[in-house]
Amino acid sequence: MKKITIISLFFAIFSVALFAQSEVNKMLTEIATATSANRIEKDIITLVNFGTRHTLSDTISKTNGIGAARRWVKSAFEEVSKNCNNCLDVSYVGDLVVADGRRITKDTKVVNVVAIQKGTKYPNNYVIMSGDIDSRVSDANNFTSDSPGANDNATGLAGTIEAARILSKYKFPVSIIYVGLSGEEQGLYGGKILADYAKKYGWNILGVLNNDMIGNIEGIDGVIDNSTFRVFSEAISMETTDREKAAMRFYGGEVDGPSRQLARYIDKLTDEYMTNLDAIMIYRLDRFGRGGHHRPFNDAGFTGVRIMETHENYNRQHQDIRTENGIKYGDVLEGVNFDYAAKLTAVNCLTLASLAAAPLMPENVMIAGAVEPSTRLKWDISNDENIIGYKIYWRDTTSPQWQYSRFVGNISDYTLKNIVIDNYLFGVASVGKNGAESLIQFPRKLIPSGM
């Protein structure tokens, strides 16, 4: 009788796991091929036709300048919301930025366009996709000249609108925010305004996907490449304490901050669901000495990465439109590959959907195993009834991606026998009944002696 019970339990768990896997796989497989290059192209053309979207440009005109552009972005999100039974809360979130004597030459209202798809179970947990509204030419303070900003960054903004179209067809436990940020070229002001807003209202941000230039495949280095993209992520959180930094000398974790885990998550989903596309993780906040609109969120302690093309073309960035010595300069439509932008948008959709469908992350992850033959991990069980269990990951200390994993069930304490702690790095993720997994949590504490 006991054997029958055990066998029945095994097959019950196995059946649930198979169902869960097929459920989330079906959704993500649909999403991976749902983006439309034609819709993205149409939106980029619309944005380019505003002439300039410089942060300090015209706000009154109905056809030209940043004001007309952000009103159109708002209307685009509202149209998406109309098609999903008003599933998006669309609004402006902005603030006055006082002239700084550098790139804000006059007091300016910096305004973001925010569309929130509320989660059904955890509405105060958020995943965010952003693209920038503003554009510029060679002179960062020139707010009148034609500045199409086709790739930088109409592609990221058009991708964000397209993601809203795709994901608004589904319901998720966690909220998704689609946002057009302003003031990026003038000093990342829009991101700071939204990060401050999130802090003020107590948003629990699980991850920010900053999309900045996702449409160019012809690099300044002569390489044409539509099969790779870069994910920039900083090593550790800006909220890491001095004590935690000191502990990293002895226990590791200096390349395992939350933003780096998000980058690995994106890499894994790309490998599993995208065809002929590879994510290249760059262990750096942004390009060398430069910054993007995920940085203000990182500065505020939130998890965030930058997604962008692999090979940039500086002749098409921040340039007056002109031809010199046979070289064409300017960020115009001819420099955008719309199919490539659609593929990178799909990666965002996969990441947002997977995170928004995932259960609560394990908390208080701890580890032990010094001078022992095995490694023990312990964590707090969540009260999320959608959790089917937990999964332990580990990898070589020099490996960029998690190599090994083991589903251990709905328990809070597990020992990996004959896995020596010295030789690997470890993490724990929650697994939902639908098959979705949370971000992996790196152990930041030692299991107290005697526990």
Coordinates of C-alpha atoms in Angstrom, one line a residue:
M1 CA 0.0 0.0 0.0
K2 CA 2.9 2.3 0.9
K3 CA 4.6 1.6 -2.5
I4 CA 1.4 2.4 -4.4
T5 CA 1.0 5.7 -2.5
I6 CA 4.6 6.7 -3.3
I7 CA 4.3 5.8 -6.9
S8 CA 1.0 7.6 -7.2
L9 CA 2.5 10.7 -5.6
F10 CA 5.5 10.6 -8.0
F11 CA 3.2 10.5 -11.1
A12 CA 1.0 13.2 -9.7
I13 CA 4.0 15.5 -9.2
F14 CA 5.4 14.5 -12.6
S15 CA 2.0 15.2 -14.3
V16 CA 1.7 18.7 -12.6
A17 CA 5.3 19.5 -13.7
L18 CA 4.6 18.5 -17.3
F19 CA 1.4 20.6 -17.4
A20 CA 3.2 23.5 -15.9
Q21 CA 6.0 23.3 -18.3
S22 CA 3.6 23.1 -21.3
E23 CA 1.6 26.0 -20.0
V24 CA 4.4 28.5 -19.7
N25 CA 6.2 27.1 -22.8
K26 CA 3.1 27.6 -24.9
M27 CA 2.8 31.2 -23.8
L28 CA 6.4 32.1 -24.3
T29 CA 6.6 30.3 -27.7
E30 CA 3.6 32.4 -28.9
I31 CA 5.2 35.6 -27.6
A32 CA 8.6 34.9 -29.2
T33 CA 7.1 35.2 -32.7
A34 CA 4.4 37.7 -32.1
T35 CA 6.2 41.0 -32.7
S36 CA 5.7 42.8 -36.0
A37 CA 8.5 44.5 -37.9
N38 CA 5.9 46.3 -39.9
R39 CA 4.2 47.8 -36.9
I40 CA 7.5 48.8 -35.4
E41 CA 8.6 50.4 -38.7
K42 CA 5.3 52.4 -38.8
D43 CA 5.8 53.7 -35.3
I44 CA 9.4 54.7 -35.9
I45 CA 8.4 56.6 -39.1
T46 CA 5.8 58.5 -37.0
L47 CA 8.4 59.4 -34.4
V48 CA 10.9 60.5 -37.0
N49 CA 8.3 62.7 -38.6
F50 CA 8.1 64.9 -35.5
G51 CA 11.3 66.6 -36.9
T52 CA 13.0 66.8 -33.5
R53 CA 12.2 65.3 -30.2
H54 CA 14.8 67.2 -28.2
T55 CA 13.9 67.6 -24.6
L56 CA 13.9 71.4 -24.9
S57 CA 12.1 71.5 -28.2
D58 CA 8.6 72.8 -29.0
T59 CA 5.8 71.5 -26.7
I60 CA 2.9 73.4 -28.2
S61 CA 3.0 72.3 -31.9
K62 CA 0.7 69.5 -32.9
T63 CA 3.1 68.2 -35.5
N64 CA 6.7 69.1 -34.4
G65 CA 8.8 68.7 -31.2
I66 CA 8.8 66.8 -28.0
G67 CA 5.3 67.9 -26.9
A68 CA 3.7 66.4 -30.1
A69 CA 5.8 63.3 -29.8
R70 CA 4.8 62.5 -26.2
R71 CA 1.2 63.2 -26.8
W72 CA 1.3 60.7 -29.7
V73 CA 3.0 58.1 -27.5
K74 CA 0.3 58.6 -24.9
S75 CA -2.4 58.1 -27.6
A76 CA -0.6 54.9 -28.8
F77 CA -0.7 53.4 -25.3
E78 CA -4.3 54.5 -25.0
E79 CA -5.1 52.7 -28.3
V80 CA -3.5 49.6 -26.9
S81 CA -5.6 49.9 -23.7
K82 CA -8.8 50.4 -25.7
N83 CA -8.1 47.1 -27.5
C84 CA -7.6 45.2 -24.2
N85 CA -10.7 46.5 -22.4
N86 CA -8.9 49.4 -20.7
C87 CA -6.2 47.1 -19.2
L88 CA -3.6 49.9 -19.2
D89 CA -3.5 52.9 -16.8
V90 CA -1.9 55.6 -19.0
S91 CA -0.5 58.8 -17.6
Y92 CA 2.2 61.4 -17.6
V93 CA 4.9 61.3 -14.8
G94 CA 7.1 64.4 -14.9
D95 CA 8.8 67.1 -13.0
L96 CA 10.4 70.5 -13.5
V97 CA 14.2 70.4 -14.1
V98 CA 15.9 73.6 -13.3
A99 CA 18.5 74.9 -15.8
D100 CA 21.9 73.4 -15.0
G101 CA 24.1 75.4 -17.2
R102 CA 25.1 72.3 -19.2
R103 CA 22.4 70.5 -21.2
I104 CA 19.4 72.0 -19.6
T105 CA 19.7 75.6 -20.7
K106 CA 16.3 76.7 -19.4
D107 CA 13.9 75.5 -16.8
T108 CA 12.2 72.5 -18.5
K109 CA 9.3 70.2 -17.6
V110 CA 10.6 66.6 -18.3
V111 CA 7.7 64.4 -18.9
N112 CA 7.5 60.6 -19.2
V113 CA 4.6 58.6 -20.6
V114 CA 3.7 55.6 -18.4
A115 CA 1.4 52.7 -19.2
I116 CA 0.7 50.3 -16.3
Q117 CA -0.7 46.8 -16.9
K118 CA -1.8 45.9 -13.4
G119 CA -1.0 42.5 -12.0
T120 CA -3.9 40.2 -10.9
K121 CA -2.1 39.0 -7.7
Y122 CA 0.8 41.3 -6.9
P123 CA -0.1 44.7 -8.4
N124 CA 2.7 46.4 -6.4
N125 CA 5.4 44.2 -7.9
Y126 CA 6.6 45.6 -11.3
V127 CA 8.7 44.7 -14.3
I128 CA 9.5 47.7 -16.6
M129 CA 10.4 48.1 -20.2
S130 CA 11.5 51.6 -21.3
G131 CA 12.5 53.4 -24.5
D132 CA 13.5 57.0 -24.8
I133 CA 11.3 59.7 -26.4
D134 CA 14.0 62.4 -26.9
S135 CA 16.6 62.8 -29.7
R136 CA 19.5 65.1 -30.5
V137 CA 22.0 66.2 -33.1
S138 CA 25.8 67.0 -32.8
D139 CA 25.2 69.9 -30.4
A140 CA 23.5 68.5 -27.4
N141 CA 21.9 72.0 -26.8
N142 CA 20.5 72.4 -30.3
F143 CA 16.8 71.9 -29.9
T144 CA 15.6 73.2 -33.3
S145 CA 17.5 71.4 -36.0
D146 CA 16.1 68.2 -37.6
S147 CA 16.9 65.4 -35.3
P148 CA 15.1 62.2 -36.5
G149 CA 16.6 59.9 -33.9
A150 CA 15.4 56.9 -35.9
N151 CA 17.6 54.3 -34.1
D152 CA 18.5 56.4 -31.1
N153 CA 16.0 55.9 -29.8
A154 CA 12.8 55.6 -31.8
T155 CA 13.6 51.9 -32.0
G156 CA 13.5 51.4 -28.3
L157 CA 10.3 53.4 -27.9
A158 CA 8.6 51.7 -30.8
G159 CA 9.7 48.3 -29.3
T160 CA 8.1 49.3 -26.0
I161 CA 4.8 50.2 -27.6
E162 CA 4.9 46.9 -29.5
A163 CA 5.5 45.0 -26.3
A164 CA 2.4 46.6 -24.8
R165 CA 0.4 45.4 -27.8
I166 CA 1.7 41.9 -27.4
L167 CA 1.6 41.4 -23.7
S168 CA -1.7 43.2 -23.1
K169 CA -3.4 40.1 -24.6
Y170 CA -2.4 38.2 -21.5
K171 CA -3.0 38.5 -17.8
F172 CA -0.1 38.2 -15.3
P173 CA 0.1 38.1 -11.5
V174 CA 2.8 40.9 -11.5
S175 CA 2.3 44.4 -13.0
I176 CA 4.1 45.4 -16.2
I177 CA 5.1 49.0 -17.0
Y178 CA 5.7 50.3 -20.5
V179 CA 7.3 53.7 -20.4
G180 CA 8.6 56.4 -22.8
L181 CA 11.3 58.2 -20.8
S182 CA 12.3 61.8 -21.6
G183 CA 15.5 63.8 -20.9
E184 CA 17.9 60.9 -21.6
E185 CA 20.2 62.9 -23.8
Q186 CA 20.2 65.8 -21.3
G187 CA 21.3 63.8 -18.3
L188 CA 19.1 60.8 -17.7
Y189 CA 16.5 63.0 -16.1
G190 CA 13.4 61.0 -17.1
G191 CA 14.7 57.9 -15.5
K192 CA 15.6 59.7 -12.3
I193 CA 12.1 61.2 -12.1
L194 CA 10.5 57.8 -12.5
A195 CA 12.9 56.1 -10.1
D196 CA 12.1 58.8 -7.5
Y197 CA 8.4 58.3 -8.2
A198 CA 8.7 54.6 -7.6
K199 CA 10.5 55.2 -4.3
K200 CA 7.9 57.7 -3.2
Y201 CA 5.0 55.3 -3.9
G202 CA 6.7 52.1 -2.6
W203 CA 6.9 50.2 -5.9
N204 CA 8.6 46.9 -5.7
I205 CA 10.5 46.8 -9.0
L206 CA 11.7 43.3 -9.9
G207 CA 13.6 44.5 -13.0
V208 CA 14.0 47.3 -15.5
L209 CA 14.8 46.6 -19.2
N210 CA 16.2 49.8 -20.8
N211 CA 16.1 49.6 -24.6
D212 CA 18.4 52.1 -26.2
M213 CA 19.3 51.6 -29.8
I214 CA 17.9 48.2 -30.9
G215 CA 17.8 48.6 -34.7
N216 CA 21.3 49.0 -36.2
I217 CA 23.1 46.0 -37.6
E218 CA 25.9 47.8 -39.5
G219 CA 28.7 48.7 -37.1
I220 CA 31.3 51.4 -37.4
D221 CA 33.8 48.5 -37.2
G222 CA 32.5 47.2 -40.6
V223 CA 30.7 44.3 -39.1
I224 CA 27.1 43.5 -40.2
D225 CA 25.4 41.4 -37.6
N226 CA 21.7 40.7 -37.0
S227 CA 22.2 37.6 -34.8
T228 CA 23.6 39.0 -31.6
F229 CA 22.8 41.8 -29.1
R230 CA 24.3 43.1 -25.9
V231 CA 23.0 43.1 -22.3
F232 CA 24.8 45.5 -20.0
S233 CA 24.6 44.9 -16.3
E234 CA 26.4 46.2 -13.2
A235 CA 28.0 43.7 -10.9
I236 CA 26.4 44.5 -7.6
S237 CA 23.6 46.6 -6.3
M238 CA 24.2 50.2 -5.2
E239 CA 22.5 49.2 -1.9
T240 CA 25.3 46.7 -1.1
T241 CA 26.6 47.5 2.3
D242 CA 30.3 47.7 3.3
R243 CA 29.8 44.6 5.4
E244 CA 28.4 42.7 2.4
K245 CA 31.3 44.0 0.2
A246 CA 33.8 42.7 2.8
A247 CA 32.1 39.3 2.9
M248 CA 32.5 39.0 -0.9
R249 CA 36.3 38.6 -0.4
F250 CA 35.7 35.4 1.4
Y251 CA 32.4 34.0 0.1
G252 CA 32.1 35.4 -3.5
G253 CA 29.3 37.3 -5.1
E254 CA 31.1 40.2 -6.6
V255 CA 29.6 39.3 -10.0
D256 CA 26.3 38.1 -8.7
G257 CA 24.2 41.2 -8.0
P258 CA 20.6 41.3 -8.9
S259 CA 21.1 43.1 -12.2
R260 CA 23.7 40.5 -13.3
Q261 CA 21.1 37.8 -12.4
L262 CA 18.6 39.6 -14.7
A263 CA 21.1 39.6 -17.5
R264 CA 21.6 35.8 -17.1
Y265 CA 17.8 35.4 -17.1
I266 CA 17.6 37.3 -20.4
D267 CA 20.4 35.2 -21.9
K268 CA 18.7 31.9 -20.8
L269 CA 15.3 32.9 -22.3
T270 CA 17.0 34.0 -25.6
D271 CA 18.7 30.6 -25.9
E272 CA 15.5 28.7 -25.2
Y273 CA 13.0 30.7 -27.3
M274 CA 14.7 32.8 -30.0
T275 CA 16.1 31.4 -33.3
N276 CA 19.4 32.6 -34.6
L277 CA 19.8 35.2 -31.9
D278 CA 22.4 35.2 -29.1
A279 CA 22.6 37.5 -26.0
I280 CA 26.1 38.7 -25.2
M281 CA 26.4 39.6 -21.6
I282 CA 28.7 42.6 -21.0
Y283 CA 30.0 42.9 -17.4
R284 CA 29.7 46.7 -17.3
L285 CA 27.0 49.2 -16.3
D286 CA 27.0 50.6 -19.8
R287 CA 29.4 51.2 -22.7
F288 CA 32.9 52.4 -21.6
G289 CA 32.5 55.6 -19.7
R290 CA 29.0 56.1 -20.9
G291 CA 25.5 55.8 -19.3
G292 CA 21.9 54.8 -20.1
H293 CA 18.5 55.2 -18.6
H294 CA 18.7 52.1 -16.5
R295 CA 21.4 53.9 -14.4
P296 CA 19.0 56.1 -12.4
F297 CA 17.1 52.9 -11.4
N298 CA 20.4 51.2 -10.4
D299 CA 21.4 54.3 -8.4
A300 CA 18.1 54.0 -6.5
G301 CA 18.9 50.4 -5.7
F302 CA 16.6 48.8 -8.3
T303 CA 17.5 46.0 -10.6
G304 CA 18.1 47.1 -14.2
V305 CA 19.9 46.3 -17.4
R306 CA 20.5 47.9 -20.9
I307 CA 19.5 45.9 -24.0
M308 CA 21.0 47.1 -27.3
E309 CA 22.6 46.2 -30.6
T310 CA 26.1 44.7 -30.7
H311 CA 27.7 46.9 -33.3
E312 CA 27.1 50.6 -33.0
N313 CA 27.6 53.1 -35.8
Y314 CA 28.8 56.4 -34.4
N315 CA 28.2 58.1 -37.8
R316 CA 24.5 57.7 -37.1
Q317 CA 24.5 58.8 -33.4
H318 CA 24.2 62.4 -32.2
Q319 CA 25.0 63.7 -35.7
D320 CA 23.8 66.6 -37.8
I321 CA 22.4 65.2 -41.1
R322 CA 25.1 65.8 -43.7
T323 CA 27.5 64.1 -46.1
E324 CA 31.3 64.7 -45.6
N325 CA 34.0 63.0 -47.7
G326 CA 31.5 60.6 -49.1
I327 CA 30.3 59.5 -45.6
K328 CA 26.7 60.0 -44.7
Y329 CA 26.0 61.2 -41.2
G330 CA 22.7 61.3 -39.3
D331 CA 20.3 59.0 -37.4
V332 CA 17.9 58.4 -40.3
L333 CA 15.5 55.7 -41.2
E334 CA 17.9 54.1 -43.7
G335 CA 20.1 53.0 -40.8
V336 CA 17.4 50.9 -39.1
N337 CA 16.8 47.2 -39.6
F338 CA 13.2 46.7 -38.6
D339 CA 13.3 42.9 -38.4
Y340 CA 16.2 43.1 -36.0
A341 CA 14.3 45.6 -33.8
A342 CA 11.4 43.2 -33.8
K343 CA 13.6 40.4 -32.6
L344 CA 15.1 42.4 -29.8
T345 CA 11.6 43.5 -28.9
A346 CA 10.6 39.8 -28.7
V347 CA 13.4 39.2 -26.2
N348 CA 12.0 42.0 -24.0
C349 CA 8.5 40.5 -24.3
L350 CA 9.8 37.1 -23.2
T351 CA 11.6 38.5 -20.2
L352 CA 8.7 40.7 -19.1
A353 CA 6.2 37.8 -19.5
S354 CA 8.3 35.3 -17.7
L355 CA 9.1 37.5 -14.8
A356 CA 5.4 38.7 -14.6
A357 CA 4.2 35.1 -14.6
A358 CA 6.7 33.9 -12.0
P359 CA 6.0 33.4 -8.3
L360 CA 7.6 35.4 -5.5
M361 CA 11.4 35.1 -5.2
P362 CA 12.9 33.1 -2.3
E363 CA 14.0 35.3 0.5
N364 CA 16.7 35.1 3.1
V365 CA 18.8 32.7 1.1
M366 CA 21.7 31.3 3.2
I367 CA 24.5 28.9 2.6
A368 CA 26.9 26.6 4.5
G369 CA 29.6 24.0 3.7
A370 CA 33.0 25.3 4.6
V371 CA 35.5 22.4 5.1
E372 CA 32.6 20.0 4.3
P373 CA 32.1 17.5 1.5
S374 CA 28.7 19.0 0.7
T375 CA 26.9 22.3 0.3
R376 CA 23.8 23.2 2.2
L377 CA 21.3 26.0 1.2
K378 CA 18.5 27.3 3.2
W379 CA 15.8 29.9 2.5
D380 CA 12.4 31.2 3.7
I381 CA 9.4 29.5 2.1
S382 CA 7.0 32.1 0.5
N383 CA 3.3 32.3 1.2
D384 CA 2.7 32.3 -2.5
E385 CA 0.4 29.4 -3.1
N386 CA 1.4 29.4 -6.8
I387 CA 4.8 28.0 -5.9
I388 CA 5.3 24.3 -6.7
G389 CA 8.8 24.3 -5.3
Y390 CA 12.3 25.6 -5.5
K391 CA 15.2 25.1 -7.8
I392 CA 18.9 25.2 -6.8
Y393 CA 21.4 26.4 -9.4
W394 CA 25.2 26.2 -9.3
R395 CA 28.0 27.0 -11.7
D396 CA 31.8 27.1 -11.9
T397 CA 33.2 30.2 -10.4
T398 CA 34.5 31.4 -13.8
S399 CA 31.3 30.5 -15.7
P400 CA 29.1 33.5 -16.8
Q401 CA 25.9 31.4 -16.9
W402 CA 24.4 28.9 -14.5
Q403 CA 25.4 25.4 -15.6
Y404 CA 23.7 23.0 -13.3
S405 CA 20.3 22.9 -11.5
R406 CA 18.2 20.7 -9.4
F407 CA 14.5 21.0 -8.6
V408 CA 14.2 20.1 -4.9
G409 CA 10.5 20.5 -4.2
N410 CA 8.6 22.8 -1.9
I411 CA 11.1 22.7 0.9
S412 CA 13.3 25.3 2.5
D413 CA 16.5 23.4 3.3
Y414 CA 18.5 21.2 1.0
T415 CA 22.0 19.7 0.9
L416 CA 23.8 19.1 -2.4
K417 CA 25.8 16.0 -1.4
N418 CA 29.4 15.8 -2.6
I419 CA 29.3 19.3 -4.2
V420 CA 32.1 21.1 -2.6
I421 CA 31.3 24.8 -1.8
D422 CA 34.8 26.0 -2.7
N423 CA 34.5 25.1 -6.3
Y424 CA 31.1 26.6 -7.3
L425 CA 28.7 29.6 -6.9
F426 CA 25.1 28.9 -5.9
G427 CA 21.6 30.4 -6.1
V428 CA 18.0 29.5 -5.5
A429 CA 14.9 30.3 -7.6
S430 CA 11.1 29.8 -7.0
V431 CA 9.2 27.7 -9.5
G432 CA 5.5 28.3 -10.2
K433 CA 2.8 25.8 -10.9
N434 CA 2.7 27.3 -14.4
G435 CA 6.4 26.5 -14.9
A436 CA 7.7 30.1 -14.7
E437 CA 10.8 30.8 -12.6
S438 CA 11.8 33.8 -10.5
L439 CA 15.1 35.5 -10.8
I440 CA 17.8 33.4 -9.1
Q441 CA 18.7 34.7 -5.6
F442 CA 22.4 34.5 -4.6
P443 CA 23.0 33.6 -0.9
R444 CA 24.1 36.6 1.0
K445 CA 24.2 35.1 4.5
L446 CA 25.8 32.1 6.2
I447 CA 23.5 29.6 7.9
P448 CA 24.0 30.2 11.6
S449 CA 25.8 27.4 13.5
G450 CA 23.3 25.0 15.0
M451 CA 20.4 25.9 12.7

